Short mmCIF file of C-alpha atoms in Angstrom, two decimals:
data_model
loop_
_atom_site.label_atom_id
_atom_site.label_comp_id
_atom_site.label_asym_id
_atom_site.label_seq_id
_atom_site.Cartn_x
_atom_site.Cartn_y
_atom_site.Cartn_z
CA GLN A 87 -13.64 -0.92 -22.06
CA SER A 88 -10.90 -0.84 -19.24
CA THR A 89 -11.94 2.01 -17.49
CA GLU A 90 -14.51 4.21 -16.31
CA HIS A 91 -13.07 7.06 -18.40
CA GLN A 92 -13.34 4.89 -21.69
CA VAL A 93 -16.78 4.21 -21.28
CA ARG A 94 -17.67 7.72 -20.88
CA GLU A 95 -15.13 9.10 -23.63
CA ASN A 96 -14.84 6.44 -26.09
CA LYS A 97 -18.42 6.24 -27.14
CA GLU A 98 -17.58 4.91 -30.65
CA SER A 99 -15.96 1.85 -29.58
CA THR A 100 -18.71 0.80 -27.08
CA ALA A 101 -21.20 1.21 -29.93
CA ARG A 102 -19.21 -0.94 -32.35
CA GLN A 103 -19.42 -3.76 -29.45
CA TYR A 104 -23.21 -3.36 -29.23
CA ALA A 105 -23.61 -3.70 -32.77
CA LEU A 106 -21.89 -6.89 -32.88
CA VAL A 107 -25.79 -7.94 -32.08
CA ASP A 108 -26.72 -7.08 -35.81
CA VAL A 109 -23.80 -8.95 -37.15
CA ALA A 110 -24.82 -11.92 -34.90
CA ILE A 111 -28.47 -11.84 -36.58
CA GLU A 112 -27.10 -11.24 -40.36
CA LEU A 113 -25.09 -14.65 -39.69
CA GLY A 114 -28.59 -16.60 -38.98
CA TRP A 115 -29.09 -16.30 -35.39
CA PRO A 116 -32.61 -15.36 -34.13
CA ALA A 117 -32.28 -12.27 -32.30
CA ASP A 118 -33.79 -13.93 -29.11
CA GLN A 119 -30.82 -16.38 -28.77
CA VAL A 120 -28.24 -13.54 -29.02
CA ILE A 121 -26.98 -12.68 -25.42
CA VAL A 122 -24.82 -9.59 -24.82
CA ILE A 123 -22.68 -9.92 -22.02
CA ASP A 124 -21.57 -6.43 -21.15
CA GLU A 125 -21.02 -7.01 -17.09
CA ASP A 126 -17.46 -6.20 -17.64
CA GLN A 127 -17.42 -2.46 -18.82
CA ALA A 128 -14.85 -0.67 -16.93
CA ARG A 129 -13.00 -3.44 -15.59
CA THR A 130 -9.51 -4.27 -17.11
CA ALA A 131 -9.05 -7.55 -18.66
CA ALA A 132 -5.50 -8.12 -17.06
CA THR A 133 -7.21 -10.55 -14.46
CA ALA A 134 -9.88 -12.61 -14.30
CA ASP A 135 -10.75 -11.67 -10.66
CA GLY A 136 -14.29 -9.49 -10.20
CA ARG A 137 -14.81 -9.96 -13.98
CA TYR A 138 -18.25 -11.74 -13.55
CA GLY A 139 -19.37 -11.35 -17.11
CA PHE A 140 -16.05 -13.47 -18.05
CA HIS A 141 -17.14 -15.87 -15.33
CA ARG A 142 -20.46 -15.94 -16.78
CA LEU A 143 -19.16 -16.41 -20.35
CA LEU A 144 -16.76 -19.43 -19.31
CA ALA A 145 -19.98 -21.15 -17.42
CA GLU A 146 -22.16 -20.73 -20.87
CA VAL A 147 -19.87 -21.95 -22.54
CA GLY A 148 -18.98 -24.91 -20.10
CA LEU A 149 -22.97 -25.43 -20.16
CA ASP A 150 -22.65 -25.95 -24.18
CA HIS A 151 -25.12 -23.11 -24.65
CA VAL A 152 -22.66 -21.16 -26.94
CA GLY A 153 -22.49 -21.84 -30.59
CA ILE A 154 -20.19 -18.53 -31.78
CA ILE A 155 -18.67 -15.82 -29.41
CA LEU A 156 -18.39 -12.30 -31.50
CA GLY A 157 -16.21 -9.47 -30.18
CA ILE A 158 -14.40 -6.32 -31.72
CA GLU A 159 -10.64 -7.92 -30.56
CA LEU A 160 -11.30 -11.44 -29.32
CA CYS A 161 -7.99 -11.07 -27.40
CA ARG A 162 -9.36 -8.29 -25.23
CA LEU A 163 -11.70 -10.73 -23.53
CA ALA A 164 -8.71 -11.68 -21.68
CA ARG A 165 -5.20 -9.90 -21.37
CA SER A 166 -3.78 -12.86 -19.07
CA ASN A 167 -2.83 -16.22 -21.07
CA LYS A 168 -4.23 -17.97 -18.33
CA ASP A 169 -7.60 -16.92 -18.47
CA TRP A 170 -7.36 -16.74 -22.34
CA SER A 171 -6.02 -20.58 -22.65
CA GLN A 172 -8.86 -21.70 -20.18
CA LEU A 173 -11.45 -20.12 -22.59
CA ILE A 174 -10.07 -21.18 -25.88
CA GLU A 175 -9.80 -24.76 -24.13
CA LEU A 176 -13.21 -24.73 -23.25
CA CYS A 177 -14.57 -23.78 -26.45
CA GLY A 178 -12.66 -26.57 -28.13
CA ILE A 179 -14.28 -28.93 -25.93
CA PHE A 180 -18.15 -27.57 -26.71
CA ARG A 181 -17.10 -26.74 -30.65
CA THR A 182 -17.82 -23.23 -29.86
CA VAL A 183 -16.33 -21.07 -32.85
CA LEU A 184 -15.11 -17.43 -32.32
CA ALA A 185 -15.34 -14.20 -34.51
CA ASP A 186 -13.87 -10.99 -34.57
CA HIS A 187 -13.05 -8.36 -37.27
CA ASP A 188 -10.08 -10.29 -38.39
CA GLY A 189 -11.64 -13.69 -39.41
CA LEU A 190 -13.56 -16.84 -37.76
CA TYR A 191 -11.54 -19.30 -35.50
CA ASP A 192 -12.32 -22.86 -34.67
CA PRO A 193 -10.74 -23.84 -31.50
CA THR A 194 -10.96 -27.79 -32.54
CA ASP A 195 -8.35 -27.00 -35.88
CA PHE A 196 -4.66 -26.83 -34.70
CA ASN A 197 -3.77 -23.75 -37.12
CA ASP A 198 -6.58 -21.76 -35.65
CA ARG A 199 -5.75 -22.88 -31.82
CA LEU A 200 -2.14 -22.04 -32.51
CA LEU A 201 -3.16 -18.67 -34.13
CA LEU A 202 -5.34 -17.99 -30.84
CA GLY A 203 -2.68 -18.44 -28.47
CA LEU A 204 -0.12 -16.60 -30.49
CA ARG A 205 -2.61 -13.31 -30.16
CA GLY A 206 -3.29 -14.22 -26.43
CA ILE A 207 0.87 -13.78 -25.82
CA MET A 208 0.92 -10.55 -27.83
CA SER A 209 -2.00 -9.08 -25.81
CA GLU A 210 -0.35 -10.01 -22.82
CA ALA A 211 3.04 -8.58 -23.63
CA GLU A 212 1.05 -5.38 -25.05
CA LEU A 213 -0.43 -4.92 -21.96
CA HIS A 214 3.11 -5.37 -20.43
CA ILE A 215 4.45 -2.58 -22.70
CA LEU A 216 2.02 0.06 -22.06
CA ARG A 217 2.33 -0.73 -18.17
CA GLY A 218 5.90 -0.28 -18.72
CA ARG A 219 6.22 2.99 -20.80
CA MET A 220 3.55 4.57 -18.63
CA HIS A 221 5.91 3.62 -15.43
CA GLU A 222 8.89 5.02 -17.28
CA GLY A 223 6.63 8.10 -18.04
CA LYS A 224 5.66 8.57 -14.28
CA VAL A 225 9.33 7.91 -13.16
CA ASN A 226 10.93 10.72 -15.54
CA LYS A 227 8.31 12.69 -14.18
CA ALA A 228 9.05 12.34 -10.80
CA LYS A 229 12.85 13.19 -11.10
CA ARG A 230 11.63 16.68 -12.00
CA GLY A 231 9.82 16.59 -8.65
CA GLU A 232 6.54 17.12 -10.62
CA LEU A 233 4.63 14.26 -9.63
CA VAL A 234 2.51 14.93 -6.96
CA THR A 235 -1.18 12.52 -6.51
CA SER A 236 -1.95 13.36 -3.28
CA LEU A 237 -0.33 15.37 -0.39
CA PRO A 238 0.04 14.46 3.34
CA VAL A 239 -1.29 16.64 6.28
CA GLY A 240 0.26 20.17 6.17
CA TYR A 241 0.53 20.61 2.66
CA TYR A 242 -1.35 22.34 -0.11
CA ARG A 243 -1.41 22.51 -3.93
CA ALA A 244 -1.40 26.29 -4.78
CA ASP A 245 -2.06 27.87 -8.26
CA GLY A 246 0.56 26.62 -10.73
CA ASP A 247 0.59 23.36 -9.14
CA GLU A 248 3.27 24.91 -6.56
CA ILE A 249 3.47 23.07 -3.32
CA VAL A 250 3.29 24.99 -0.20
CA PHE A 251 2.52 24.89 3.59
CA ASP A 252 -1.34 24.48 4.12
CA PRO A 253 -2.82 28.13 3.95
CA ASP A 254 -4.83 27.45 7.40
CA GLU A 255 -2.25 28.08 10.43
CA GLN A 256 -3.90 25.88 12.51
CA VAL A 257 -3.40 22.62 10.37
CA GLN A 258 0.29 23.80 10.27
CA THR A 259 0.30 24.29 14.13
CA VAL A 260 -0.95 20.71 14.60
CA VAL A 261 1.57 19.42 12.52
CA ARG A 262 4.55 21.26 14.36
CA LEU A 263 2.97 20.10 17.77
CA ILE A 264 3.18 16.48 16.86
CA PHE A 265 6.80 16.41 16.26
CA ALA A 266 7.46 18.53 19.40
CA LYS A 267 5.56 16.14 21.52
CA PHE A 268 7.01 13.12 19.81
CA GLU A 269 10.65 15.18 20.56
CA GLU A 270 9.40 15.27 24.21
CA PHE A 271 7.89 11.91 24.65
CA ARG A 272 9.68 9.64 22.35
CA SER A 273 6.65 7.76 21.81
CA ALA A 274 4.04 7.71 19.07
CA ALA A 275 1.71 6.12 21.26
CA ALA A 276 2.20 9.18 23.86
CA VAL A 277 1.66 11.65 21.60
CA LEU A 278 -1.50 10.23 20.70
CA ARG A 279 -2.62 9.63 24.04
CA TYR A 280 -1.68 13.85 24.41
CA PHE A 281 -4.08 14.43 21.62
CA VAL A 282 -6.89 12.46 22.54
CA GLN A 283 -6.77 14.00 26.29
CA HIS A 284 -6.75 17.47 24.95
CA LYS A 285 -9.24 16.83 22.49
CA ILE A 286 -6.96 18.21 19.48
CA THR A 287 -8.07 17.30 16.04
CA ILE A 288 -6.08 17.12 12.88
CA GLY A 289 -6.97 18.85 9.55
CA ILE A 290 -7.44 16.80 6.72
CA ARG A 291 -7.79 18.01 2.76
CA GLU A 292 -10.14 15.54 0.87
CA HIS A 293 -8.25 13.81 -2.11
CA ALA A 294 -10.95 12.97 -4.12
CA GLY A 295 -15.13 13.63 -4.59
CA PRO A 296 -16.92 16.48 -4.99
CA GLU A 297 -15.53 17.85 -1.53
CA ARG A 298 -11.95 17.31 -2.90
CA GLY A 299 -9.60 20.00 -1.35
CA GLU A 300 -11.97 20.90 1.68
CA LEU A 301 -10.84 20.98 4.84
CA ARG A 302 -12.34 18.44 7.28
CA TRP A 303 -11.07 17.92 11.17
CA ARG A 304 -10.52 14.44 12.03
CA ARG A 305 -10.23 12.65 15.81
CA PRO A 306 -6.37 11.51 15.47
CA LYS A 307 -5.62 7.81 15.23
CA SER A 308 -2.42 5.99 15.31
CA GLY A 309 -1.97 5.57 11.75
CA MET A 310 -2.37 9.35 11.23
CA ILE A 311 0.51 10.01 13.90
CA LEU A 312 2.95 7.43 12.29
CA ALA A 313 2.13 8.51 8.81
CA ILE A 314 3.34 12.19 9.54
CA LEU A 315 6.17 11.12 11.83
CA LYS A 316 7.58 8.56 8.90
CA HIS A 317 7.10 10.66 5.86
CA PRO A 318 10.35 12.39 4.75
CA ILE A 319 7.99 15.08 2.75
CA TYR A 320 8.33 17.28 5.78
CA THR A 321 12.05 17.55 5.53
CA GLY A 322 11.37 19.73 2.41
CA ALA A 323 12.36 16.42 0.30
CA TYR A 324 10.60 15.42 -2.83
CA VAL A 325 10.43 11.36 -2.66
CA TYR A 326 9.19 8.86 -5.12
CA GLY A 327 9.59 5.12 -5.31
CA ARG A 328 9.43 4.65 -1.33
CA ARG A 329 7.23 1.72 -1.31
CA THR A 330 8.01 -1.83 -2.65
CA THR A 331 5.34 -4.20 -3.65
CA ASP A 332 5.61 -7.78 -2.29
CA GLN A 333 3.30 -9.91 -4.35
CA ARG A 334 3.62 -12.57 -1.55
CA ARG A 335 1.51 -10.22 0.57
CA ARG A 336 -0.93 -9.29 -1.79
CA ALA A 337 -1.87 -12.89 -2.53
CA ARG A 338 -2.50 -13.33 1.14
CA GLY A 339 -4.74 -10.15 1.12
CA MET A 340 -2.76 -8.17 3.25
CA SER A 341 -4.00 -4.63 2.31
CA SER A 342 -1.72 -3.73 -1.13
CA GLY A 343 0.93 -5.77 -0.53
CA SER A 344 3.60 -2.65 -0.39
CA THR A 345 5.88 -1.54 2.18
CA PRO A 346 8.10 1.74 2.70
CA SER A 347 11.67 1.15 2.93
CA PRO A 348 13.62 3.22 5.59
CA ASN A 349 16.52 3.61 3.32
CA LYS A 350 16.93 6.47 0.92
CA GLU A 351 19.11 4.46 -0.98
CA ASP A 352 16.25 2.25 -1.81
CA TRP A 353 14.00 5.38 -3.11
CA GLN A 354 13.72 6.13 -6.76
CA VAL A 355 13.93 9.69 -6.59
CA PHE A 356 15.00 12.02 -3.32
CA LEU A 357 15.32 15.53 -4.04
CA PRO A 358 16.50 17.22 -0.69
CA ASP A 359 15.25 21.23 -0.50
CA LYS A 360 12.66 20.84 -2.86
CA LEU A 361 9.97 21.81 -0.59
CA PRO A 362 9.04 23.76 2.31
CA ALA A 363 10.00 21.95 5.17
CA TYR A 364 8.70 21.43 9.00
CA ILE A 365 11.68 19.81 10.58
CA THR A 366 15.37 19.07 9.38
CA TRP A 367 16.79 16.02 7.85
CA ASP A 368 18.74 14.98 11.05
CA GLN A 369 15.63 15.52 12.97
CA PHE A 370 13.58 13.21 10.74
CA CYS A 371 16.77 10.80 10.96
CA SER A 372 16.39 10.79 14.58
CA ASN A 373 12.84 10.19 14.81
CA GLN A 374 13.24 7.03 12.84
CA LYS A 375 15.92 5.69 14.93
CA GLN A 376 13.21 6.36 18.04
CA LEU A 377 10.60 4.76 16.06
CA GLN A 378 12.52 1.60 15.18
CA LYS A 379 13.93 1.35 19.02
CA ASN A 380 10.20 1.54 19.84
CA ARG A 381 8.89 -1.55 18.42
CA ALA A 382 7.93 -4.74 20.60
CA ARG A 383 10.63 -6.88 19.02
CA MET A 384 13.26 -8.85 20.55
CA GLU A 385 16.17 -6.83 19.02
CA ALA A 386 14.56 -3.56 19.85
CA MET A 387 14.90 -1.57 23.20
CA GLY A 388 11.06 -1.19 23.25
CA ALA A 389 9.67 2.32 24.14
CA ALA A 390 9.61 3.56 28.00
CA ARG A 391 6.55 2.29 29.94
CA GLU A 392 5.21 3.09 33.37
CA GLY A 393 5.23 0.93 36.38
CA LEU A 394 7.95 0.73 39.23
CA PRO A 395 11.04 -1.01 36.68
CA LEU A 396 13.63 1.34 36.32
CA LEU A 397 15.70 -0.93 33.55
CA GLY A 398 12.98 -2.34 31.43
CA GLY A 399 14.17 -3.36 28.20
CA LEU A 400 17.46 -2.32 29.01
CA VAL A 401 19.23 -5.25 30.84
CA PHE A 402 21.11 -7.90 28.97
CA CYS A 403 22.53 -11.09 30.14
CA GLY A 404 26.20 -10.99 31.04
CA ARG A 405 26.36 -14.81 30.23
CA CYS A 406 24.85 -15.27 26.77
CA GLY A 407 23.97 -11.61 25.79
CA CYS A 408 20.20 -12.15 25.38
CA ARG A 409 17.63 -9.12 26.47
CA MET A 410 16.32 -9.93 29.87
CA VAL A 411 12.56 -9.34 30.65
CA THR A 412 10.54 -8.13 33.38
CA CYS A 413 8.98 -10.55 35.43
CA PHE A 414 6.49 -9.44 38.17
CA LYS A 415 5.52 -10.86 41.45
CA ASN A 416 3.23 -8.61 42.66
CA ARG A 417 2.86 -4.82 42.70
CA THR A 418 6.02 -3.88 44.51
CA LEU A 419 8.48 -7.15 43.67
CA PHE A 420 9.91 -8.02 40.12
CA ARG A 421 12.79 -9.52 38.82
CA TYR A 422 14.98 -9.27 35.59
CA VAL A 423 15.02 -12.92 34.25
CA CYS A 424 16.89 -14.12 31.02
CA CYS A 425 14.66 -16.86 29.58
CA GLN A 426 15.05 -16.07 26.05
CA LYS A 427 16.50 -19.42 25.39
CA GLN A 428 14.11 -21.38 27.24
CA MET A 429 11.26 -20.04 25.49
CA MET A 430 12.87 -20.47 22.33
CA TYR A 431 14.55 -23.73 22.72
CA GLY A 432 13.56 -25.50 26.12
CA ASP A 433 16.84 -24.89 27.79
CA ALA A 434 16.97 -23.90 31.24
CA ARG A 435 16.74 -20.28 32.59
CA CYS A 436 20.06 -18.45 32.56
CA GLN A 437 19.98 -16.01 35.48
CA ASN A 438 17.87 -13.97 37.05
CA LEU A 439 18.23 -10.69 39.37
CA ALA A 440 15.85 -9.06 41.76
CA GLY A 441 14.88 -5.95 40.23
CA ARG A 442 14.80 -3.30 43.23
CA VAL A 443 18.25 -4.22 44.18
CA VAL A 444 19.63 -3.66 40.37
CA ASP A 445 17.41 -0.55 40.35
CA ALA A 446 18.70 0.90 43.55
CA LEU A 447 22.57 -0.03 42.33
CA ILE A 448 21.85 1.84 38.96
CA THR A 449 20.40 4.93 40.75
CA GLU A 450 23.25 5.47 43.42
CA LYS A 451 25.61 5.19 40.19
CA VAL A 452 23.77 7.73 38.20
CA LEU A 453 23.29 10.14 41.09
CA THR A 454 27.23 9.94 42.21
CA ALA A 455 27.97 10.85 38.36
CA LEU A 456 25.72 13.69 38.40
CA GLU A 457 26.56 14.84 41.64
CA PRO A 458 29.46 17.25 40.64
CA ALA A 459 27.15 18.91 38.49
#
């Protein structure tokens, strides 16, 4: 049984599997030599990861402890052809036969081995077909704007599955305050500091468990603030397929391996004006551009920081075009230095300028431009 739901609901199938003990006894094995391996109940056979029962089965076969393996459908022992082939290979080496309701298979016999291999391929293909069919059903429902698994902060599923503003006005006020303060500070970190300094919490409704739908007030985190600022639902748009999965990230254990795409052309479904909105689409786009500029990257301007330098992150070298960095000698003396090629290629520094002199010149120019007003 691949899921907990199947274990709870499909009790007849589970009973048939445990009844295989009687089949083994009828075939002549003593009852004390019949071992039931059921550790993998409620775990999918699409992969061997976390399937301790399957690993135990491989170990018992490899120790030459097994004469026969019984199952309702043998190919469901492993829906990955790689894992299935490994089991067949071991059974062939240690002369372990396999049996299900279709018949008896000897892995040392070429025809039986061929049949088992074909069944493994078909089982894996069946899983692919089922997954594709379910995915197409989800996409079709999403195209109507009806597929909603969990709602972000500030939204609530009312009777009839209608999505509305959270009925708690304080939750709505906090969400609007996040957007207002980002408009003022232009930095998600500054918004977080403001919330911490004023001891403002964020109202989140539980998505699962016995307290599902209950409102809980949590201390703000940077991830919460960024999730609200980056989610297009706050413009009133329904979006599906915003995240793309990178199997290389997943293989390296980097969370789920999925990252959201910032371009709406890459989203599978985009339905504007489908839901109530906290901000306009133009404001959302402006926020995304600001967040991109705030990144601590060579190609980005970076967030405005405290300190004496007026032009930190804004000065580019007139010779090579690289962004100049700010280097401090003490609390009051600093220089704008072009050292990108030195750091990357080991070249000599391009040029450097006295920071206070440049800042004074720019300040004078700005004030002269503003003087007529």
